[in-house]
PDB file of C-alpha atoms in Angstrom:
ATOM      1  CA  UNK A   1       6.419  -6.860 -15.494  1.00 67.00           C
ATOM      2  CA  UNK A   2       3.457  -6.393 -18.229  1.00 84.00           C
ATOM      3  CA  UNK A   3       3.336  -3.787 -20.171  1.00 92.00           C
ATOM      4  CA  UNK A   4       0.492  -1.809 -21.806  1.00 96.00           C
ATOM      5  CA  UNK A   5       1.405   1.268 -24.161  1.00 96.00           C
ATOM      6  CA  UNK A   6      -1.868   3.607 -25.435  1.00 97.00           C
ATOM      7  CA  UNK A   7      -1.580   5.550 -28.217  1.00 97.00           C
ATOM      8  CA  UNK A   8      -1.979   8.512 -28.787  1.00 97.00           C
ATOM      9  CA  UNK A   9      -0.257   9.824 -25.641  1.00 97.00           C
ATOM     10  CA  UNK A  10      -2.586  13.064 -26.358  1.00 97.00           C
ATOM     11  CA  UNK A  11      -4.743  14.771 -29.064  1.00 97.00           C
ATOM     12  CA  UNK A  12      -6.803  17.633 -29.551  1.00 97.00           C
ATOM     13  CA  UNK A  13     -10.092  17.888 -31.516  1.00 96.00           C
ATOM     14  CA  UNK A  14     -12.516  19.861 -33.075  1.00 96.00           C
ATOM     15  CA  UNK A  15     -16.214  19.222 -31.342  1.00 97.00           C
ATOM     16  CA  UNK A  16     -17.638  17.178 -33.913  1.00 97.00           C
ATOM     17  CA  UNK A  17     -14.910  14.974 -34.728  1.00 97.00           C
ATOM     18  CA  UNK A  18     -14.147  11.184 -33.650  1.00 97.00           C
ATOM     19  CA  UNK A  19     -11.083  10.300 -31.511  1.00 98.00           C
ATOM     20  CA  UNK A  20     -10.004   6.345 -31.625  1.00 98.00           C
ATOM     21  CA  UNK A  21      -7.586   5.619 -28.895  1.00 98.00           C
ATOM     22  CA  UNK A  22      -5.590   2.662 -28.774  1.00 97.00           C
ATOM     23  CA  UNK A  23      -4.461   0.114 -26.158  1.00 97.00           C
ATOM     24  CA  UNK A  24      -1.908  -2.618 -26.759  1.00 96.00           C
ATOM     25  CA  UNK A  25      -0.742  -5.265 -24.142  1.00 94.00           C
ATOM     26  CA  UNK A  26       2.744  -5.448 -25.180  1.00 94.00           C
ATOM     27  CA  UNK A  27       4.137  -8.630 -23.848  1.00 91.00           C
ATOM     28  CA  UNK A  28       1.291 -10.628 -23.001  1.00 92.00           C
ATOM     29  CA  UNK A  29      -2.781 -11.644 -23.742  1.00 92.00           C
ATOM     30  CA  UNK A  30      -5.256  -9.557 -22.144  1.00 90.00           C
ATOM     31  CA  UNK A  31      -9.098 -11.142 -23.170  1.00 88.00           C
ATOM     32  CA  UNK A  32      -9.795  -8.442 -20.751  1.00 91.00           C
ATOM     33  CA  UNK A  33      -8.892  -4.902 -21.023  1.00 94.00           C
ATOM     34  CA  UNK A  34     -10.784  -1.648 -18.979  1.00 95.00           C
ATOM     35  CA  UNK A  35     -11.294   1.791 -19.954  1.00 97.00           C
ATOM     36  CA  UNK A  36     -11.377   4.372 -17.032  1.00 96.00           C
ATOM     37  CA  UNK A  37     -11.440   7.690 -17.479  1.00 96.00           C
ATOM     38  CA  UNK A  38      -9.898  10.655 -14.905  1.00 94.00           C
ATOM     39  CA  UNK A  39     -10.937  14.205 -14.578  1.00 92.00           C
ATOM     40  CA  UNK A  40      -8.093  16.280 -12.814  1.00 88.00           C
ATOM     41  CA  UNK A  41      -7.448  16.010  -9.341  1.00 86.00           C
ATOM     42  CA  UNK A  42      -9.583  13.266  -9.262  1.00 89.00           C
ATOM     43  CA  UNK A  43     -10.071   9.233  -9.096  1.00 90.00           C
ATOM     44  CA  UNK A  44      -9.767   6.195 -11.788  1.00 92.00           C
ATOM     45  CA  UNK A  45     -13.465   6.142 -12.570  1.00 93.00           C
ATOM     46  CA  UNK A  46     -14.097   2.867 -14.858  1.00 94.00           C
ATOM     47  CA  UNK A  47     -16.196   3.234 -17.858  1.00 96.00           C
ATOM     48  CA  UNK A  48     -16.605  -0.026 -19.224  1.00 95.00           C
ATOM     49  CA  UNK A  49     -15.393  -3.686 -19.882  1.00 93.00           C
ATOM     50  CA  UNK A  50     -13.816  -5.062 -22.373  1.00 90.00           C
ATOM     51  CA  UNK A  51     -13.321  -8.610 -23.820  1.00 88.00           C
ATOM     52  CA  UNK A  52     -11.865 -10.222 -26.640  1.00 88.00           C
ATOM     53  CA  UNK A  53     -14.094 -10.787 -29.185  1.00 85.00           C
ATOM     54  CA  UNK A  54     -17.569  -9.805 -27.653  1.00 87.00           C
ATOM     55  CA  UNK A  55     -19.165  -7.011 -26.482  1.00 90.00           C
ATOM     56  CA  UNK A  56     -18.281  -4.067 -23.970  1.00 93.00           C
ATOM     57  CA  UNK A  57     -19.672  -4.144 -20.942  1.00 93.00           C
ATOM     58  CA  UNK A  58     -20.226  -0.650 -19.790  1.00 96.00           C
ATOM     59  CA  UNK A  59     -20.763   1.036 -16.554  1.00 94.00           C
ATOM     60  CA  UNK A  60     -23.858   3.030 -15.553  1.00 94.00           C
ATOM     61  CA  UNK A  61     -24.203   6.551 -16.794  1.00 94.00           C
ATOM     62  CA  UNK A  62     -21.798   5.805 -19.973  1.00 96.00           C
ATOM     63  CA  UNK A  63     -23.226   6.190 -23.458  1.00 94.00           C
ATOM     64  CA  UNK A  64     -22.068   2.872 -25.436  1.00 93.00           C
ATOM     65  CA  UNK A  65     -23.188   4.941 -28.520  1.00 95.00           C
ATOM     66  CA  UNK A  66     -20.532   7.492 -27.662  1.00 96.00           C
ATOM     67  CA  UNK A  67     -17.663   5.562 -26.427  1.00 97.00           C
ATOM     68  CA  UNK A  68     -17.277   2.562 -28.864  1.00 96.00           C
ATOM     69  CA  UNK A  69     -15.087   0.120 -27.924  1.00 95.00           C
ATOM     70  CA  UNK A  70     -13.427  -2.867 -30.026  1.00 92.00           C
ATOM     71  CA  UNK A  71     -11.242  -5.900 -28.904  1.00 90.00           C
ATOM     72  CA  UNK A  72     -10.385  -7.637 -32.145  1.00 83.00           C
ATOM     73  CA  UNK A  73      -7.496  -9.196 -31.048  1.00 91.00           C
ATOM     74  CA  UNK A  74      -5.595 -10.447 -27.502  1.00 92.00           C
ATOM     75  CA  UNK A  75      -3.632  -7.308 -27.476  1.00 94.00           C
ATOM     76  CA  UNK A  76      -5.510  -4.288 -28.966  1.00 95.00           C
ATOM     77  CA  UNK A  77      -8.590  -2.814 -27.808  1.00 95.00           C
ATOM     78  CA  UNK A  78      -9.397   0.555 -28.947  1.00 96.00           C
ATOM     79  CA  UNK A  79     -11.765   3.277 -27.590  1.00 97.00           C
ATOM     80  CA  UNK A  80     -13.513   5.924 -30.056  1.00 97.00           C
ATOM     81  CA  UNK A  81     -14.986   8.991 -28.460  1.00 98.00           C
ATOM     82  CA  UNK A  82     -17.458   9.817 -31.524  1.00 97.00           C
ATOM     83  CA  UNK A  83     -18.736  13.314 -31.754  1.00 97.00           C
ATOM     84  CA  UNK A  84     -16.302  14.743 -29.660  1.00 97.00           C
ATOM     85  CA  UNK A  85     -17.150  17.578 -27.025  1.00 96.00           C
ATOM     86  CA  UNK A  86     -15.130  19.806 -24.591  1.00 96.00           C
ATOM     87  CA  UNK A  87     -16.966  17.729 -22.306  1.00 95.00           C
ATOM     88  CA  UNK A  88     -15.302  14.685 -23.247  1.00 96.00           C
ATOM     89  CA  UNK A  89     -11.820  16.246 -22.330  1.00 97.00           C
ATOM     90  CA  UNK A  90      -9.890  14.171 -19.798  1.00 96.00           C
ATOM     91  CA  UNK A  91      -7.482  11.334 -19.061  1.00 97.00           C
ATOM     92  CA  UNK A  92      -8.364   8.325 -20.661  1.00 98.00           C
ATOM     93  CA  UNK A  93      -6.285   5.369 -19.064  1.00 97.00           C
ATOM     94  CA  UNK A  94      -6.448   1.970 -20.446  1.00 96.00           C
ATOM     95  CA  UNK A  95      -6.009  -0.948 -17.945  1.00 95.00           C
ATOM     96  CA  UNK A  96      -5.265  -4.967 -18.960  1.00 93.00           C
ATOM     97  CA  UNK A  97      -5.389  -8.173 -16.927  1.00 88.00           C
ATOM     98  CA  UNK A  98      -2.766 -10.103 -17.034  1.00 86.00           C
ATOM     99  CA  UNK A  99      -2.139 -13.628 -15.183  1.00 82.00           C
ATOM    100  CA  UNK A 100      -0.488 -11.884 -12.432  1.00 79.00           C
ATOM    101  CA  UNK A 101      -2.855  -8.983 -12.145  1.00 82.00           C
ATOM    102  CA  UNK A 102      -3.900  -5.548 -14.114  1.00 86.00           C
ATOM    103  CA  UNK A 103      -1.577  -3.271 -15.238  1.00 91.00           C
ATOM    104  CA  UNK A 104      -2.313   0.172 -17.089  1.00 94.00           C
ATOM    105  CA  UNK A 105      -0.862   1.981 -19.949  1.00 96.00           C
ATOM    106  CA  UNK A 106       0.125   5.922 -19.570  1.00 96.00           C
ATOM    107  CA  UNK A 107      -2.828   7.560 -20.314  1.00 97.00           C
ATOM    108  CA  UNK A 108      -4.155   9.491 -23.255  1.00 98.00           C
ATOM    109  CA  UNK A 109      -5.009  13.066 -22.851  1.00 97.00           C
ATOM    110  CA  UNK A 110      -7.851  14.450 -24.600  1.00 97.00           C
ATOM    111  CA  UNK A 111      -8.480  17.478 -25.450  1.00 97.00           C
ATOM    112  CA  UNK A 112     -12.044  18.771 -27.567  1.00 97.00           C
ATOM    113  CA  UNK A 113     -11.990  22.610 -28.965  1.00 96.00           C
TER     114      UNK A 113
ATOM    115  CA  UNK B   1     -14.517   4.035  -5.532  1.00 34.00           C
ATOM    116  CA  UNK B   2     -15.963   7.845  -7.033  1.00 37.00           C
ATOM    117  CA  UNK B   3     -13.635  10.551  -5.724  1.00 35.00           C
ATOM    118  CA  UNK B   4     -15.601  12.796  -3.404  1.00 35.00           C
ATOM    119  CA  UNK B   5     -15.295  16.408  -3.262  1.00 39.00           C
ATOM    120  CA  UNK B   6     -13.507  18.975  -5.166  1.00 44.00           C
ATOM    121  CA  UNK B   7      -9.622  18.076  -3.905  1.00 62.00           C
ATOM    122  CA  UNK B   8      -7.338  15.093  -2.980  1.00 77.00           C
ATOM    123  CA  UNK B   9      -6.374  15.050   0.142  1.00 89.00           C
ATOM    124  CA  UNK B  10      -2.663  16.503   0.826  1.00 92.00           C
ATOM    125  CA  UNK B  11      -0.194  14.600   2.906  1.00 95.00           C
ATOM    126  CA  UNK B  12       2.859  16.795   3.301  1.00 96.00           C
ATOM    127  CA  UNK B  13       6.230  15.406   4.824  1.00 97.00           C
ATOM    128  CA  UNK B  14       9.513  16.017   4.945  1.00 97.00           C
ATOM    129  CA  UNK B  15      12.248  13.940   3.070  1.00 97.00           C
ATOM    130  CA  UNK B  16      13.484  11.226   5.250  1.00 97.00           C
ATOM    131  CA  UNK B  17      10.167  10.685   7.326  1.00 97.00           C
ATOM    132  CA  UNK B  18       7.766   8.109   7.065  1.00 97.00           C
ATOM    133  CA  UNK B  19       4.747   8.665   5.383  1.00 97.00           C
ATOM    134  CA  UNK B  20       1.515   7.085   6.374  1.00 97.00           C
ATOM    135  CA  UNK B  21      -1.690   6.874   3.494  1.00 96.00           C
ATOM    136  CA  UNK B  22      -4.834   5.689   4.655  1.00 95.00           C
ATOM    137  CA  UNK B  23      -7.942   4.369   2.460  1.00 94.00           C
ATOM    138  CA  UNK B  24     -11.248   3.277   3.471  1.00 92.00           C
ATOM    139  CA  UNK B  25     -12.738  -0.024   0.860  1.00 90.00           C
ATOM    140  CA  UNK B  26     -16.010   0.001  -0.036  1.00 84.00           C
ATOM    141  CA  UNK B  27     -17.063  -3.648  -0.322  1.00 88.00           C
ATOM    142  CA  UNK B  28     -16.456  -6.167   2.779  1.00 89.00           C
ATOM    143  CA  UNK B  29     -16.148  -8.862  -0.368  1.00 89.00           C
ATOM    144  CA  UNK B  30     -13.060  -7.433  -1.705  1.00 91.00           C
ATOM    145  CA  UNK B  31     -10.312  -9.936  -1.751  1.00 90.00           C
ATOM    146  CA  UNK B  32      -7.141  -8.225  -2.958  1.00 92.00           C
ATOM    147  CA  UNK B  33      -6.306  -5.102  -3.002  1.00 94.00           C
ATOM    148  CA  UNK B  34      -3.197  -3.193  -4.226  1.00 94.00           C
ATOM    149  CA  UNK B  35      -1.807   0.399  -4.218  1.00 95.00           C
ATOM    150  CA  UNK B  36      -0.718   2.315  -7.336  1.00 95.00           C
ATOM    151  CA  UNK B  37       1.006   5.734  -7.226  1.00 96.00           C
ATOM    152  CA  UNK B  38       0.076   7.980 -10.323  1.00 95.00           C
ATOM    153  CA  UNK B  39       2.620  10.636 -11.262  1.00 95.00           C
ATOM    154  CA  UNK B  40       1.131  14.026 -12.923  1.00 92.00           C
ATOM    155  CA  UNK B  41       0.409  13.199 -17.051  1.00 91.00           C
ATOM    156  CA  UNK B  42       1.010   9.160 -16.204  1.00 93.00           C
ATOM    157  CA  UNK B  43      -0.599   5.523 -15.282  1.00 94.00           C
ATOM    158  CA  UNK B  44      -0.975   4.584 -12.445  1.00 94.00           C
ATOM    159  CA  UNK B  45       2.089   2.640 -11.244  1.00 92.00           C
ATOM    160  CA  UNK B  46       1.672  -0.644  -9.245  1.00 91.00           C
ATOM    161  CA  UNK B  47       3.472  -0.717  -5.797  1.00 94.00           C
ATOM    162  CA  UNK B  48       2.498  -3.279  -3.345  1.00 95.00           C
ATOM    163  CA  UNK B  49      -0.606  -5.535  -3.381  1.00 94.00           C
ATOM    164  CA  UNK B  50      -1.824  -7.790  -0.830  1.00 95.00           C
ATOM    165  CA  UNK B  51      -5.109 -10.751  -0.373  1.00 94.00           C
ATOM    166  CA  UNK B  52      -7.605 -10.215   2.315  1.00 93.00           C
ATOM    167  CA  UNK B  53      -5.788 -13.602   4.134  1.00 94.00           C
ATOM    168  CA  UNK B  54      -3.016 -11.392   5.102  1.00 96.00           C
ATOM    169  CA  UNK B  55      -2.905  -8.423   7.335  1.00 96.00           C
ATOM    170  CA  UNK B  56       0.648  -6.931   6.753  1.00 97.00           C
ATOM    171  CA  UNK B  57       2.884  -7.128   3.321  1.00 97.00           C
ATOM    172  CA  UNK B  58       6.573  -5.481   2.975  1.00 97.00           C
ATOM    173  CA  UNK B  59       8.159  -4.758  -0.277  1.00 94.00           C
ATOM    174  CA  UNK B  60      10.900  -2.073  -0.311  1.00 92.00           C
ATOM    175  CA  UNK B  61      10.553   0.760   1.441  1.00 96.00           C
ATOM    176  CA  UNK B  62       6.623   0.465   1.303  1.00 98.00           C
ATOM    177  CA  UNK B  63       4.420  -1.895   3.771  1.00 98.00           C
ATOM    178  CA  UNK B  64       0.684  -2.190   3.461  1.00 98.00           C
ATOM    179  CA  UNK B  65      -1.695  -3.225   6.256  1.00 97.00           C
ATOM    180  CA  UNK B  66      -5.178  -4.206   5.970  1.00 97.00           C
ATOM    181  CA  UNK B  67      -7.791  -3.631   9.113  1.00 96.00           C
ATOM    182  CA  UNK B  68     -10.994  -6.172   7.370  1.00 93.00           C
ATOM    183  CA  UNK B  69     -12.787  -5.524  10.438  1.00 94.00           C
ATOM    184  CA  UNK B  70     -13.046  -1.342   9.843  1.00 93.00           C
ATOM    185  CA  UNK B  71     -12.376  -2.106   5.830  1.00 93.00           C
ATOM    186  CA  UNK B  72      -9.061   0.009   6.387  1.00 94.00           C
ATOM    187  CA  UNK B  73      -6.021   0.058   4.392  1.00 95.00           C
ATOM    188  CA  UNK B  74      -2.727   1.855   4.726  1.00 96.00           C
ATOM    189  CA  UNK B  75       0.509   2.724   2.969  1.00 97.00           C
ATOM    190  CA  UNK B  76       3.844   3.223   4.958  1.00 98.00           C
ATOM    191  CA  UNK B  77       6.493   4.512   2.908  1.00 98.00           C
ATOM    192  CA  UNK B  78       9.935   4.534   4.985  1.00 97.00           C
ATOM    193  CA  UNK B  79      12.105   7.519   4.344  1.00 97.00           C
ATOM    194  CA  UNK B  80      10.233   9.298   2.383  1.00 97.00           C
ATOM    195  CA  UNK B  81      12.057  10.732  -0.988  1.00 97.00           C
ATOM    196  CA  UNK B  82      11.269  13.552  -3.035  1.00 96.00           C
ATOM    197  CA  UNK B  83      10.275  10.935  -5.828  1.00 96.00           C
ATOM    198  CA  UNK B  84       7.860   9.542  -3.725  1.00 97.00           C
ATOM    199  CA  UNK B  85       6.033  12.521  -4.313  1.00 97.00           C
ATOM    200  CA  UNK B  86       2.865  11.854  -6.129  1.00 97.00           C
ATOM    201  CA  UNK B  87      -0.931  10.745  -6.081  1.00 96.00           C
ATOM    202  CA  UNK B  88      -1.365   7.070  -4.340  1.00 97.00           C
ATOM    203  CA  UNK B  89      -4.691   5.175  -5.032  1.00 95.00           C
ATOM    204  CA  UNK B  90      -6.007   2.197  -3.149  1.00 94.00           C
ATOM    205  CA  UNK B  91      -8.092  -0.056  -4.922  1.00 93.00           C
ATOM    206  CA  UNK B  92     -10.094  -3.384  -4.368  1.00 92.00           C
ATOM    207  CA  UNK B  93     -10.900  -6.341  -6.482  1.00 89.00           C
ATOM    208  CA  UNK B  94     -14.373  -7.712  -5.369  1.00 82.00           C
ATOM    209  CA  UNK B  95     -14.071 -11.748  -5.570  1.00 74.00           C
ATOM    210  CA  UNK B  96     -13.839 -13.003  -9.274  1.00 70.00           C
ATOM    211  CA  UNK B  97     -12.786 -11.646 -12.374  1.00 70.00           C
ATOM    212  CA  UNK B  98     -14.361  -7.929 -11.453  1.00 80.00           C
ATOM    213  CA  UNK B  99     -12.524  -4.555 -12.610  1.00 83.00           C
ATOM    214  CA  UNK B 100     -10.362  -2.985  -9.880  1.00 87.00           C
ATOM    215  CA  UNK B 101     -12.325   0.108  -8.328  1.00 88.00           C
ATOM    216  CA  UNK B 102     -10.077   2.779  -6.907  1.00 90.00           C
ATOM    217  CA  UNK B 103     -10.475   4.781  -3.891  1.00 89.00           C
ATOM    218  CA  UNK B 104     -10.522   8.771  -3.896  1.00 88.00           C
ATOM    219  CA  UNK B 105      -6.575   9.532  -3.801  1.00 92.00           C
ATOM    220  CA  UNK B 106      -4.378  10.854  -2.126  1.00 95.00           C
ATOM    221  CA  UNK B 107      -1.760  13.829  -2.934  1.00 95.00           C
ATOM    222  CA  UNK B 108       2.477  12.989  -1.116  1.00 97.00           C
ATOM    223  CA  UNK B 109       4.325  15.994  -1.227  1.00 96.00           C
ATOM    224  CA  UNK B 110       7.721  15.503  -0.341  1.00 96.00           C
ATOM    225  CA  UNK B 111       9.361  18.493   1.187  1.00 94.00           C
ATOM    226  CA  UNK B 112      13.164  18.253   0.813  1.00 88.00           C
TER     227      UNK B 112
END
């Protein structure tokens, strides 16, 4: 099957700080890759869009300015969480579509001091 | 797809039962659907999918059923193992090349 990998698998910050996060479709083209993030004990909530080589498409309620995401290429997009917060903290789990449908990479825990 | 409340629900069963995990779909559009089950610190893991042309699917172990008319859709796990412990999601794709939104969650405990 498809297979995406994130990296880091998890960091801590100071508040202030930027975190980039990266997702990589290992052995196959995604033009489109999600972010979703997960509090605990709690559901996938998407957060935005992503395609190759245009802009994010975010959902409502998530700052674009704070969650920049890139997709320079058919298998990397990355997500940086600028000005970090203990807010921010959570599971950040990167999702790609492939032919056969969307597969998601392990997750990235994320934790803001 | 938001979670609701403050917990998953629990489903608690001992090893070697069947275990039954219901969802309820938002959007009477959806056309495909497919359950993942998320182990603690981990993706979600695909397990069965199925299209809204199809009421029943079997894979190993695991059958789905979809109920379009009350937007219903199950898990059956047969002989339930203490692996199988973990959080299943439902979720839907609404018709095109939409993101897949995912249902509140449920928690399997195995007891062995």
């Amino acid at each position: 099957g498809a297979v995406v990998s994130q990296h880091p698998s998890r960091v801590i910050c100071k508040s202030g700080t930027s975190v980039k996060i990266e997702c990589r479709s290992l052995d196959f083209q995604a033009t489109t890759m999600f972010w979703y993030r997960q509090f605990p004990k709690k559901s996938l909530m998407l957060m935005a869009t992503s395609n190759e080589g245009s802009k994010a498409t975010y959902e409502q309620g998530v700052e674009k300015d704070k969650f920049l995401i890139n997709h320079a290429s058919l298998t990397l997009s990355t997500l940086t969480v600028t000005s970090a917060h203990p807010e921010d903290s959570s599971f950040y789990i990167c999702s790609a579509r492939a032919h056969n449908g969307q597969y998601f990479g392990p997750g990235t825990r994320l934790t803001v001091l | 797809g938001e979670s609701v409340g403050l917990h998953l629900p629990t489903l608690s069963v001992q090893e070697g039962d069947n275990s039954i995990i219901n969802c309820a779909y938002s959007n009477s559009a959806s056309d495909y659907f497919i359950w993942y089950k998320q182990e603690s610190g981990k993706g979600p893991q695909f397990i069965i999918d199925i299209r809204s042309n199809m009421d029943k699917r079997q894979g190993q172990r695991v059958t789905v059923l979809l109920n379009k008319t009350v937007k219903h859709l199950s898990l059956q796990i047969a002989a339930t193992q203490p692996g199988d412990s973990a959080v299943y999601f439902c979720a839907e794709n609404i018709k095109g090349n939409t993101p897949l939104v995912f249902g509140k969650g449920t928690r399997l405990s195995v007891i062995a």
